[in-house]
C-alpha angles and dihedrals in degrees: 000000000000097000099053092174089065096050118115107214101166108103091205090058091048090051091047090054090050092048091051094047123099101181126050122189106219119205119202138164122226095196093266109036138024113247125197125189132172116234134183106248146188126199131211133158100341095321135102118208129197135159135223143165108283093242130056145079096292094053092042090054094046091052090055101033112022096173108104144175121216137193133192128177139181142179091034112176132162111227111205127214137187094259128039094250091050091070122099140169126241114211148139117221144172124201120186148162130227150136122274115222122192101223113230100170109096094214092053091046089056092045091050092050090050090052089050095046093045089055092052095044096248131133115287096198132059101053110165116234091219091066095059100069092064094039128090117203112198126198121198112207102208115228098177141347140182133196135212135183143178115237093037117259094253089060097054110125 
């Protein structure tokens, strides 16, 4: 990382940013082109969960190429200045790499959906069994991640 003073090294802070995030930008590779898609996400214990319809480009890519990159950000704010080069952006972000797993176990699917719904403030009980056959629940097992912020983490108020 070029701007070392902006790096977030504390794993607890990185996990806090993931737990507070609602949207994850998921980067994949279809063998020819990169493909990035935003997904609603939930985080728990080194894993990101999201759901999708079982069919579609995203799921097709993940079946063939499960290695992914992800990005979340928060507190994004443009800070203006008098001159164009005086402007900056405040932000907190996490970028990571991992392996996407299409969850097959019904108990883990339900657990993943509860993690997702808990993050978004929705009900965690009352899932209808008839929704699950058409639903894919995807777990990203995080291999590595880094964080960055402006202002630097040690200046957060």
